[in-house]
CSV table of C-alpha atoms in Angstrom, one decimal:
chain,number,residue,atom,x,y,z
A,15,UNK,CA,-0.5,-23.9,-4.1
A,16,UNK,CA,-0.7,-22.0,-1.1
A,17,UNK,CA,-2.8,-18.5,0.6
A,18,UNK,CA,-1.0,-16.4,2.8
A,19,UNK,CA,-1.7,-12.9,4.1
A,20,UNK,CA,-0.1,-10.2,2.2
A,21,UNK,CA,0.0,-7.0,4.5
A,22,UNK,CA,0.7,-3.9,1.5
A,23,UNK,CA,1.9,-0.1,1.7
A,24,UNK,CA,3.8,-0.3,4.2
A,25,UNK,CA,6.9,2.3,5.4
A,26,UNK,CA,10.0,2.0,7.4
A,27,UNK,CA,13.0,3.9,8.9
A,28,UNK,CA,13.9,3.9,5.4
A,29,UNK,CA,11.2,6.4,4.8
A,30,UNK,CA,12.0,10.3,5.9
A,31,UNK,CA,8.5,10.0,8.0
A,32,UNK,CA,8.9,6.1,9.1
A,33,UNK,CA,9.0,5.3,12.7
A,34,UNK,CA,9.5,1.4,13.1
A,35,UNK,CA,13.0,-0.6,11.5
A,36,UNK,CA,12.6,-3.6,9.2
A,37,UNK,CA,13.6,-6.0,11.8
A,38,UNK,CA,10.5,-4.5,14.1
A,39,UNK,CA,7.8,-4.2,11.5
A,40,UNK,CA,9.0,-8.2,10.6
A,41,UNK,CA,8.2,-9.4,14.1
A,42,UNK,CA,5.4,-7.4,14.4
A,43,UNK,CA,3.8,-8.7,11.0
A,44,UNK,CA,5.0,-12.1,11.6
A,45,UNK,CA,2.9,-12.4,15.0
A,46,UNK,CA,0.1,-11.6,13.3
A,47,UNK,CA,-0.2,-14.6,10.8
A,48,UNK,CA,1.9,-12.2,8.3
A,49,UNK,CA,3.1,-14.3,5.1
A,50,UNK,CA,4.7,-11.7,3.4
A,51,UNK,CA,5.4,-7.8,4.3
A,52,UNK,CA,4.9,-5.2,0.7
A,53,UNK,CA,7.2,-3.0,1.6
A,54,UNK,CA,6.5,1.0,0.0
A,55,UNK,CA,9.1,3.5,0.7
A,56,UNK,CA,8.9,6.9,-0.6
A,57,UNK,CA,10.7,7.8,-3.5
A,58,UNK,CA,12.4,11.2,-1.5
A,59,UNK,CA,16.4,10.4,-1.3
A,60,UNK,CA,16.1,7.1,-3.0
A,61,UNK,CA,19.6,6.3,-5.5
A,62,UNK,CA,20.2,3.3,-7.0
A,63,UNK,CA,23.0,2.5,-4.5
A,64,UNK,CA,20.5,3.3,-1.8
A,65,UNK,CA,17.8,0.9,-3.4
A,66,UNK,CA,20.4,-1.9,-3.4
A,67,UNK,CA,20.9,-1.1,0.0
A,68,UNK,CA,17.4,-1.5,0.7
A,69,UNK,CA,16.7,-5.0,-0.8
A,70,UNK,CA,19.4,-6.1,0.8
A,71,UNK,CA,18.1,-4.7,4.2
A,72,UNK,CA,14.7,-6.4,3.3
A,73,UNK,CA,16.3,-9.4,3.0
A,74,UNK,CA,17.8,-9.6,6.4
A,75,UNK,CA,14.5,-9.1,8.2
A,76,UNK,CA,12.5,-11.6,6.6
A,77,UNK,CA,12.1,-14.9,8.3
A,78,UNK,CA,10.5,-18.0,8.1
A,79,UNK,CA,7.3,-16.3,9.1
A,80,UNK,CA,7.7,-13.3,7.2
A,81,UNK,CA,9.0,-12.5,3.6
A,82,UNK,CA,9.9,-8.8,3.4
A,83,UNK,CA,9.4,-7.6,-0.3
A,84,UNK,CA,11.0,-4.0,-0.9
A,85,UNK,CA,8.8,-1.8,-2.5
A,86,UNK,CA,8.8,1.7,-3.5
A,87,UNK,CA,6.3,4.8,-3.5
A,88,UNK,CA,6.8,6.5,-6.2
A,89,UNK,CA,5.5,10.4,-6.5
A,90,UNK,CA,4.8,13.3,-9.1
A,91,UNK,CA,6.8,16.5,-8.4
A,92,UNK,CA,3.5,18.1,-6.9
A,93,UNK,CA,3.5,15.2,-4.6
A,94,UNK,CA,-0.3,14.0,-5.4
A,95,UNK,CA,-0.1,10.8,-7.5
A,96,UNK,CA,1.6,8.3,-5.7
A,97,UNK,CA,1.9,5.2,-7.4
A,98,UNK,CA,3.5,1.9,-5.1
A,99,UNK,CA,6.0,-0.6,-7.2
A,100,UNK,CA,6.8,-4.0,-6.5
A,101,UNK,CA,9.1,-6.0,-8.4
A,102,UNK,CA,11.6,-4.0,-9.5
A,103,UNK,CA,15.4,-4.4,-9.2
A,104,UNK,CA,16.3,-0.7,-10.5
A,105,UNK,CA,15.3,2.4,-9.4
A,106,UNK,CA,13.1,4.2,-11.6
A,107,UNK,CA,13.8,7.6,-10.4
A,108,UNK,CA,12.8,10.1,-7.8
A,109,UNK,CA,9.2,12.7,-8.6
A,110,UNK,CA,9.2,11.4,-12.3
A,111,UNK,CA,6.2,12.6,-14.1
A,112,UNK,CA,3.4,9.4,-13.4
A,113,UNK,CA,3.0,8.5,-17.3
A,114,UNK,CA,7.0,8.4,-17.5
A,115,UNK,CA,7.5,6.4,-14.2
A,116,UNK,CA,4.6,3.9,-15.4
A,117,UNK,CA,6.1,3.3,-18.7
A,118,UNK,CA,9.4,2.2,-16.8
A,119,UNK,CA,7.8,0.1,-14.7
A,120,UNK,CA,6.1,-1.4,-17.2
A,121,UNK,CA,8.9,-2.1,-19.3
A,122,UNK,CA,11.1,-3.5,-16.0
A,123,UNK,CA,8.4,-5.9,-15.0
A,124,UNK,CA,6.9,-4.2,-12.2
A,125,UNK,CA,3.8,-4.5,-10.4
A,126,UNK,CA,2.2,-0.7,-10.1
A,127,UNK,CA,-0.5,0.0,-7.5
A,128,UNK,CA,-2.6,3.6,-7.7
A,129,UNK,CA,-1.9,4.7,-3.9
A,130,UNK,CA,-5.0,6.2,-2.1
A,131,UNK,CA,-6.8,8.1,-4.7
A,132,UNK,CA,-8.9,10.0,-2.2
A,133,UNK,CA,-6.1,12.0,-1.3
A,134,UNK,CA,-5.8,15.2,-2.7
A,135,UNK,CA,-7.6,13.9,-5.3
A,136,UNK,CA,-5.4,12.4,-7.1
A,137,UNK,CA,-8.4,9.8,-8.2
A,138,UNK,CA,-9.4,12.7,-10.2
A,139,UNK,CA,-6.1,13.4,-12.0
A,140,UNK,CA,-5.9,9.2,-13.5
A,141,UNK,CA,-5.6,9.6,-17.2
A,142,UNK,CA,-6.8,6.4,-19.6
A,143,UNK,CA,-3.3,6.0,-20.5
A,144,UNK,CA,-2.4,5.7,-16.8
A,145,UNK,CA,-5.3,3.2,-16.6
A,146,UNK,CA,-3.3,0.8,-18.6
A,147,UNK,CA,-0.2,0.8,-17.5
A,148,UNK,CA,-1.4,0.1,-14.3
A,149,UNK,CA,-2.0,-3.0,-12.6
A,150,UNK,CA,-4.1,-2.4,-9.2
A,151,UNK,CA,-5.8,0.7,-7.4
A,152,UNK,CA,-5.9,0.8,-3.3
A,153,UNK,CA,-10.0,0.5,-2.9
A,154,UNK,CA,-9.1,0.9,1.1
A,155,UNK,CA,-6.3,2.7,2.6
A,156,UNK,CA,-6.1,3.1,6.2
A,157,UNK,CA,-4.2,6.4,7.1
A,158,UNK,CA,-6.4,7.9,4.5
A,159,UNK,CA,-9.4,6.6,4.0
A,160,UNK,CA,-10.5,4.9,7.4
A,161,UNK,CA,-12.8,2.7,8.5
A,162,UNK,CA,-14.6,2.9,4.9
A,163,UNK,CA,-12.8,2.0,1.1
A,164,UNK,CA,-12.5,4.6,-1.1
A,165,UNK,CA,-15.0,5.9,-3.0
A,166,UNK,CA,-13.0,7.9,-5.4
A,167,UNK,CA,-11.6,4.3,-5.6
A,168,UNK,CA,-14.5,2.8,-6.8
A,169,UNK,CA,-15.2,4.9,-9.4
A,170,UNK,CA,-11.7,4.2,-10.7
A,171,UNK,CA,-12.7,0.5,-10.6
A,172,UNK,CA,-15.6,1.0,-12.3
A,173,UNK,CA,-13.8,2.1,-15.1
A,174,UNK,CA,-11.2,-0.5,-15.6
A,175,UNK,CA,-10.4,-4.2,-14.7
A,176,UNK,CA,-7.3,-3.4,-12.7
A,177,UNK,CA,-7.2,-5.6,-9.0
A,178,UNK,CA,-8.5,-3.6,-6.5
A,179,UNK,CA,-5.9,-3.4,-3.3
A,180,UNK,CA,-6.0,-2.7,0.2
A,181,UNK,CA,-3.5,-0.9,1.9
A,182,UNK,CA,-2.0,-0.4,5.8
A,183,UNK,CA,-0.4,3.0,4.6
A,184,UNK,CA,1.8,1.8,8.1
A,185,UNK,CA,4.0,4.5,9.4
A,186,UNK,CA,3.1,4.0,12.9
A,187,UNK,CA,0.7,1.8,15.3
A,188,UNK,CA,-2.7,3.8,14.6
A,189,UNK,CA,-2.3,2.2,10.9
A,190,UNK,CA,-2.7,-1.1,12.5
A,191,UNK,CA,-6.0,-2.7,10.9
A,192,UNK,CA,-6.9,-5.9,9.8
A,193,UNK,CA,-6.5,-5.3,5.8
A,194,UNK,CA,-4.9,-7.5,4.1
A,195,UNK,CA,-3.9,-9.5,0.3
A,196,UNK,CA,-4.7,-12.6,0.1
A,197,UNK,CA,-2.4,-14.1,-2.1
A,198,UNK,CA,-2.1,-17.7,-3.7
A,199,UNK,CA,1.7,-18.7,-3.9
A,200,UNK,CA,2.7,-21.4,-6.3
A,201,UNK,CA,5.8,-23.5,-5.4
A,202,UNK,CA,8.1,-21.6,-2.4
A,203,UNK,CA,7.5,-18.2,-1.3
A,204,UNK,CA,10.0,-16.0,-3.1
A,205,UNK,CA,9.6,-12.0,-4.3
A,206,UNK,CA,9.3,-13.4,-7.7
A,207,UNK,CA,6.3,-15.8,-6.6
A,208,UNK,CA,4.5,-12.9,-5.0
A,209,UNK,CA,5.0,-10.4,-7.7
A,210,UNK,CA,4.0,-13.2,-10.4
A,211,UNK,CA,0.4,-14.1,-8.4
A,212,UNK,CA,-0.5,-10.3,-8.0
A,213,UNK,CA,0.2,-9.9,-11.7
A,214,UNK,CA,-2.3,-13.2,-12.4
A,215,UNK,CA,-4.7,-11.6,-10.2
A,216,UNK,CA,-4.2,-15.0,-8.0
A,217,UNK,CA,-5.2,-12.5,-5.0
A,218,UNK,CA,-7.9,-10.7,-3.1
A,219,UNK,CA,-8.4,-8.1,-0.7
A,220,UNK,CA,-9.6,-9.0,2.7
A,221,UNK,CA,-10.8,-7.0,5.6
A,222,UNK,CA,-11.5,-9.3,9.3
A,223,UNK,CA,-10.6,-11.7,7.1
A,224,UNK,CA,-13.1,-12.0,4.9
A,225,UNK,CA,-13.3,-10.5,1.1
A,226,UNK,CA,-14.2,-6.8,0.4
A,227,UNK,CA,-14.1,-7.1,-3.5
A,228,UNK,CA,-17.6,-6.2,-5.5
A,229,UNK,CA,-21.0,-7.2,-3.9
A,230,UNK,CA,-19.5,-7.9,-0.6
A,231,UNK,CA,-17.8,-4.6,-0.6
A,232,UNK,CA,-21.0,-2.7,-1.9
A,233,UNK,CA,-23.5,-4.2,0.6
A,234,UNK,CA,-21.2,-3.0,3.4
A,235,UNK,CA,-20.0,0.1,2.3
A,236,UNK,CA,-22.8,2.0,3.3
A,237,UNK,CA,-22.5,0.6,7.0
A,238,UNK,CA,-19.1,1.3,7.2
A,239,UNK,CA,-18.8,4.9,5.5
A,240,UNK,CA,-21.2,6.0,8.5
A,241,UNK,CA,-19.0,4.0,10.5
A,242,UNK,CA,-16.1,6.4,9.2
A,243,UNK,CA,-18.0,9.4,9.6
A,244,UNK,CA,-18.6,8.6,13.3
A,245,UNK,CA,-15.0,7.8,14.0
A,246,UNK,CA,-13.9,11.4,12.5
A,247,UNK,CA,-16.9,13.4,13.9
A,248,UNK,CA,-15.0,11.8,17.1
A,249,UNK,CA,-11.9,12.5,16.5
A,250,UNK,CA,-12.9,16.7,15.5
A,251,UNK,CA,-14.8,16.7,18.7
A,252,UNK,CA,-11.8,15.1,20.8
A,253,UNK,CA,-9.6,17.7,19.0
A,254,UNK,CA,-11.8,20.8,19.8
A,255,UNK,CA,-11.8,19.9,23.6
A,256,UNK,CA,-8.3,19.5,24.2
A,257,UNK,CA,-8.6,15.7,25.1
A,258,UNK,CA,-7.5,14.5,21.7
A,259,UNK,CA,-3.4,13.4,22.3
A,260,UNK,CA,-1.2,10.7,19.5
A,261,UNK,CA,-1.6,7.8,20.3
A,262,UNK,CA,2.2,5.8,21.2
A,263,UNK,CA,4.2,4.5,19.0
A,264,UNK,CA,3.7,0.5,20.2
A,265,UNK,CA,6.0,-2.0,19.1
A,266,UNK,CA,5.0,-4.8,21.3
């Protein structure tokens, strides 16, 4: 058996609002002690003939390094539940209603991962039969949530046994953090292998390396949700003044 570093949510070119291709976000990953890249693209455009396209795609950039799992983020037709899918060799289908899209993941074998529930509030909208048909909630997603996990997140948690996630949310470089899945592998590292461990819970999320699941998370929680709030007090100020700008899109 072996741990590698699972980097999650992740978005492409092949998403209508990605900015780096496979082949970059590979070597990128891969120089960063990267085992295996969960690939999420958003459900908008998606076909079947386009999925195949996709896995296909993934399976060009991967490398000895770096295994490139294609993934999909699937979304409601008000585009507030998101829900990311690993496993799958079909497409389910594009703003499905969440119970529908669960149940055909289910039934297909697929991994389903509530995205950040702090958005929109989407944590709010989880219904019990959601609950268990899925399989994992993002505690921490970057883009969304910061410096800090989820506490919207936590409740959910609190509620079920599902494996709590963390999540790049990667379209561009300021998504760049060290959160990561800590996955243990059994025999070679295949899509299959991968999907199989997350569904034994053979995983665990890590931030700076280290685990952020129950008492570790809740003893620094507090110390990073002022953290959080700092960084976006920051960033309003920096906005108000004129001398906030986007930070480059850097592929290096």
């Amino acid at each position: 058996m072996t741990w590698i570093q699972a980097v999650a949510h992740v978005h492409s070119t092949w998403s209508y609002d990605g900015s780096w291709e496979l082949s970059e976000l590979s070597a990128k990953f891969a120089s960063r002690g990267c085992g295996a890249l969960l690939m999420t693209e958003h459900d908008l455009g998606f076909t079947q003939a386009r999925f195949d396209e996709f896995r296909d795609a993934c399976a060009r950039a991967s490398s000895e390094q770096t295994l490139v799992i294609p993934g999909i983020e699937y979304s409601d037709a008000a585009n507030c539940v998101h829900v990311l899918v690993w496993g799958l060799n079909r497409f389910l289908g594009e703003a499905l209603p969440t119970l529908e899209m669960l149940r055909a993941a289910r039934e297909a074998g697929g991994f389903a991962v509530l995205a950040h529930p702090a958005r929109r509030q989407a944590g709010s909208r989880v219904e019990p039969e959601w609950l268990e048909l899925l399989d994992g909630i993002e505690h921490w997603n970057r883009k969304y949530d910061g410096w800090a996990p989820s506490g919207a997140a936590s409740r959910l948690l609190d509620q079920s046994e599902r494996v709590p996630f963390v999540g790049l949310d990667f379209h561009t470089a300021r998504q760049l953090f060290p959160l990561a899945m800590a996955v243990e592998v059994t025999g070679g590292l295949s899509e299959t292998a991968i999907v199989q461990a997350l569904r034994e819970r053979r995983c665990e999320a890590r931030a700076f390396g280290r685990a952020v699941n129950g008492s570790a998370l809740r003893l620094a929680g507090g110390a990073l949700a002022v953290a959080e709030r700092g960084r976006r007090m920051a960033a309003r100020t920096a906005r108000s003044l004129g001398v906030f700008r986007p930070a480059p899109v850097n592929k290096v």
